């Protein structure tokens, strides 16, 4: 059963989601967080940074990000690594050695995916933060007739390219490919928190929670997990 929590605004929702992460961090001496990027996740990072400023100790935290665009170096303003630096890593004490990211500029992308999986297999994700695409993607596991369990290179769907064009000068500048963690690593996380806000996510949120499990709507896979919480606002929950 997916737990649903609905908040008046995205700030409150971010505080709730970050407090779930805080509980995990406080329970463990070393905590492994799986992290997402995108505009929905910003209130989560704002709240987590605030908690750290108020005394939460993140020294023992290790992080794995879900995905990265192919071709963008880590200092590119639209790379996901840069997003994380801006919203979290530059503001809290998480050691650089404990931050893991797929490298979208690797010469051999397949080898890079294997490298990421090899690191991942030595860790257990205690907490996985997710956003959701309007097409139902999680990470960059795009709708398809099949889903891949391991980290892989994915061709971004038209929907995703159009929706992410808002961050680039034009749609043509959006990278066509990304590296993403597969559904196995996501589903093996002990706890999953998916955040979604706004009317444009309402339909897909309802399908993810109540619809049939299908690979062309990857977020429906979350119904198979024991501990998933959807953190929503009134708009994104309006079709439930
Ligand atoms: C990014 C990621 C994606 C986003 C999703 C929602 O790391 O994993 O699945 O979470 O595309 O993006 P926003 O929040 O920008 O609508």
PDB file of N, CA and C in Angstrom, residues 24 30 46-47 68 74 80 83 95 99 106 108 138 149 160 164 184 186 193 198 210:
ATOM      1  N   UNK A  24      15.765   8.609   9.267  1.00  0.00           N
ATOM      2  CA  UNK A  24      16.654   7.540   8.804  1.00  0.00           C
ATOM      3  C   UNK A  24      18.098   7.864   9.198  1.00  0.00           C
ATOM      4  N   UNK A  30      25.798   5.160   9.771  1.00  0.00           N
ATOM      5  CA  UNK A  30      26.087   5.589   8.400  1.00  0.00           C
ATOM      6  C   UNK A  30      24.832   5.324   7.568  1.00  0.00           C
ATOM      7  N   UNK A  46      16.002  22.167   0.522  1.00  0.00           N
ATOM      8  CA  UNK A  46      15.961  23.369   1.368  1.00  0.00           C
ATOM      9  C   UNK A  46      15.748  22.980   2.832  1.00  0.00           C
ATOM     10  N   UNK A  47      14.810  22.052   3.047  1.00  0.00           N
ATOM     11  CA  UNK A  47      14.502  21.652   4.425  1.00  0.00           C
ATOM     12  C   UNK A  47      15.651  20.858   5.033  1.00  0.00           C
ATOM     13  N   UNK A  68      22.162  11.186 -14.570  1.00  0.00           N
ATOM     14  CA  UNK A  68      22.929  12.323 -15.099  1.00  0.00           C
ATOM     15  C   UNK A  68      22.782  12.339 -16.625  1.00  0.00           C
ATOM     16  N   UNK A  74      30.378  17.868 -15.054  1.00  0.00           N
ATOM     17  CA  UNK A  74      29.776  18.124 -13.740  1.00  0.00           C
ATOM     18  C   UNK A  74      29.607  19.610 -13.437  1.00  0.00           C
ATOM     19  N   UNK A  80      23.116  17.457 -13.530  1.00  0.00           N
ATOM     20  CA  UNK A  80      22.489  17.127 -12.252  1.00  0.00           C
ATOM     21  C   UNK A  80      23.488  17.216 -11.103  1.00  0.00           C
ATOM     22  N   UNK A  83      23.404  20.751 -10.099  1.00  0.00           N
ATOM     23  CA  UNK A  83      22.165  20.975  -9.333  1.00  0.00           C
ATOM     24  C   UNK A  83      22.368  20.558  -7.872  1.00  0.00           C
ATOM     25  N   UNK A  95      30.952  14.399   2.989  1.00  0.00           N
ATOM     26  CA  UNK A  95      32.291  14.310   2.394  1.00  0.00           C
ATOM     27  C   UNK A  95      32.189  14.004   0.902  1.00  0.00           C
ATOM     28  N   UNK A  99      30.067  10.924  -2.031  1.00  0.00           N
ATOM     29  CA  UNK A  99      29.066  11.360  -3.012  1.00  0.00           C
ATOM     30  C   UNK A  99      29.295  10.573  -4.302  1.00  0.00           C
ATOM     31  N   UNK A 106      31.751  10.084 -19.474  1.00  0.00           N
ATOM     32  CA  UNK A 106      32.669   8.935 -19.620  1.00  0.00           C
ATOM     33  C   UNK A 106      32.784   8.546 -21.092  1.00  0.00           C
ATOM     34  N   UNK A 108      33.508   5.582 -22.249  1.00  0.00           N
ATOM     35  CA  UNK A 108      32.819   4.302 -22.419  1.00  0.00           C
ATOM     36  C   UNK A 108      31.621   4.291 -21.452  1.00  0.00           C
ATOM     37  N   UNK A 138      10.561   7.214 -13.487  1.00  0.00           N
ATOM     38  CA  UNK A 138      11.230   7.396 -12.189  1.00  0.00           C
ATOM     39  C   UNK A 138      12.729   7.255 -12.464  1.00  0.00           C
ATOM     40  N   UNK A 149      16.848  -3.505 -15.241  1.00  0.00           N
ATOM     41  CA  UNK A 149      17.068  -3.512 -13.800  1.00  0.00           C
ATOM     42  C   UNK A 149      18.335  -2.761 -13.411  1.00  0.00           C
ATOM     43  N   UNK A 160       9.952  13.899 -22.024  1.00  0.00           N
ATOM     44  CA  UNK A 160      10.964  14.338 -21.061  1.00  0.00           C
ATOM     45  C   UNK A 160      11.787  15.479 -21.634  1.00  0.00           C
ATOM     46  N   UNK A 164      11.870  19.080 -19.915  1.00  0.00           N
ATOM     47  CA  UNK A 164      13.115  19.601 -19.340  1.00  0.00           C
ATOM     48  C   UNK A 164      13.693  20.770 -20.135  1.00  0.00           C
ATOM     49  N   UNK A 184      15.854  -1.922 -10.408  1.00  0.00           N
ATOM     50  CA  UNK A 184      16.229  -2.833  -9.318  1.00  0.00           C
ATOM     51  C   UNK A 184      16.776  -2.058  -8.118  1.00  0.00           C
ATOM     52  N   UNK A 186      16.388   0.976  -7.366  1.00  0.00           N
ATOM     53  CA  UNK A 186      15.338   1.817  -6.763  1.00  0.00           C
ATOM     54  C   UNK A 186      14.451   0.963  -5.858  1.00  0.00           C
ATOM     55  N   UNK A 193      10.492   7.644  -0.970  1.00  0.00           N
ATOM     56  CA  UNK A 193       9.615   8.819  -0.848  1.00  0.00           C
ATOM     57  C   UNK A 193       9.551   9.486  -2.215  1.00  0.00           C
ATOM     58  N   UNK A 198       1.644  19.882  -8.390  1.00  0.00           N
ATOM     59  CA  UNK A 198       1.059  20.573  -9.545  1.00  0.00           C
ATOM     60  C   UNK A 198       0.080  19.720 -10.321  1.00  0.00           C
ATOM     61  N   UNK A 210      -2.993   3.964  -8.352  1.00  0.00           N
ATOM     62  CA  UNK A 210      -4.198   3.130  -8.479  1.00  0.00           C
ATOM     63  C   UNK A 210      -4.240   2.292  -9.747  1.00  0.00           C
TER      64      UNK A 210
END
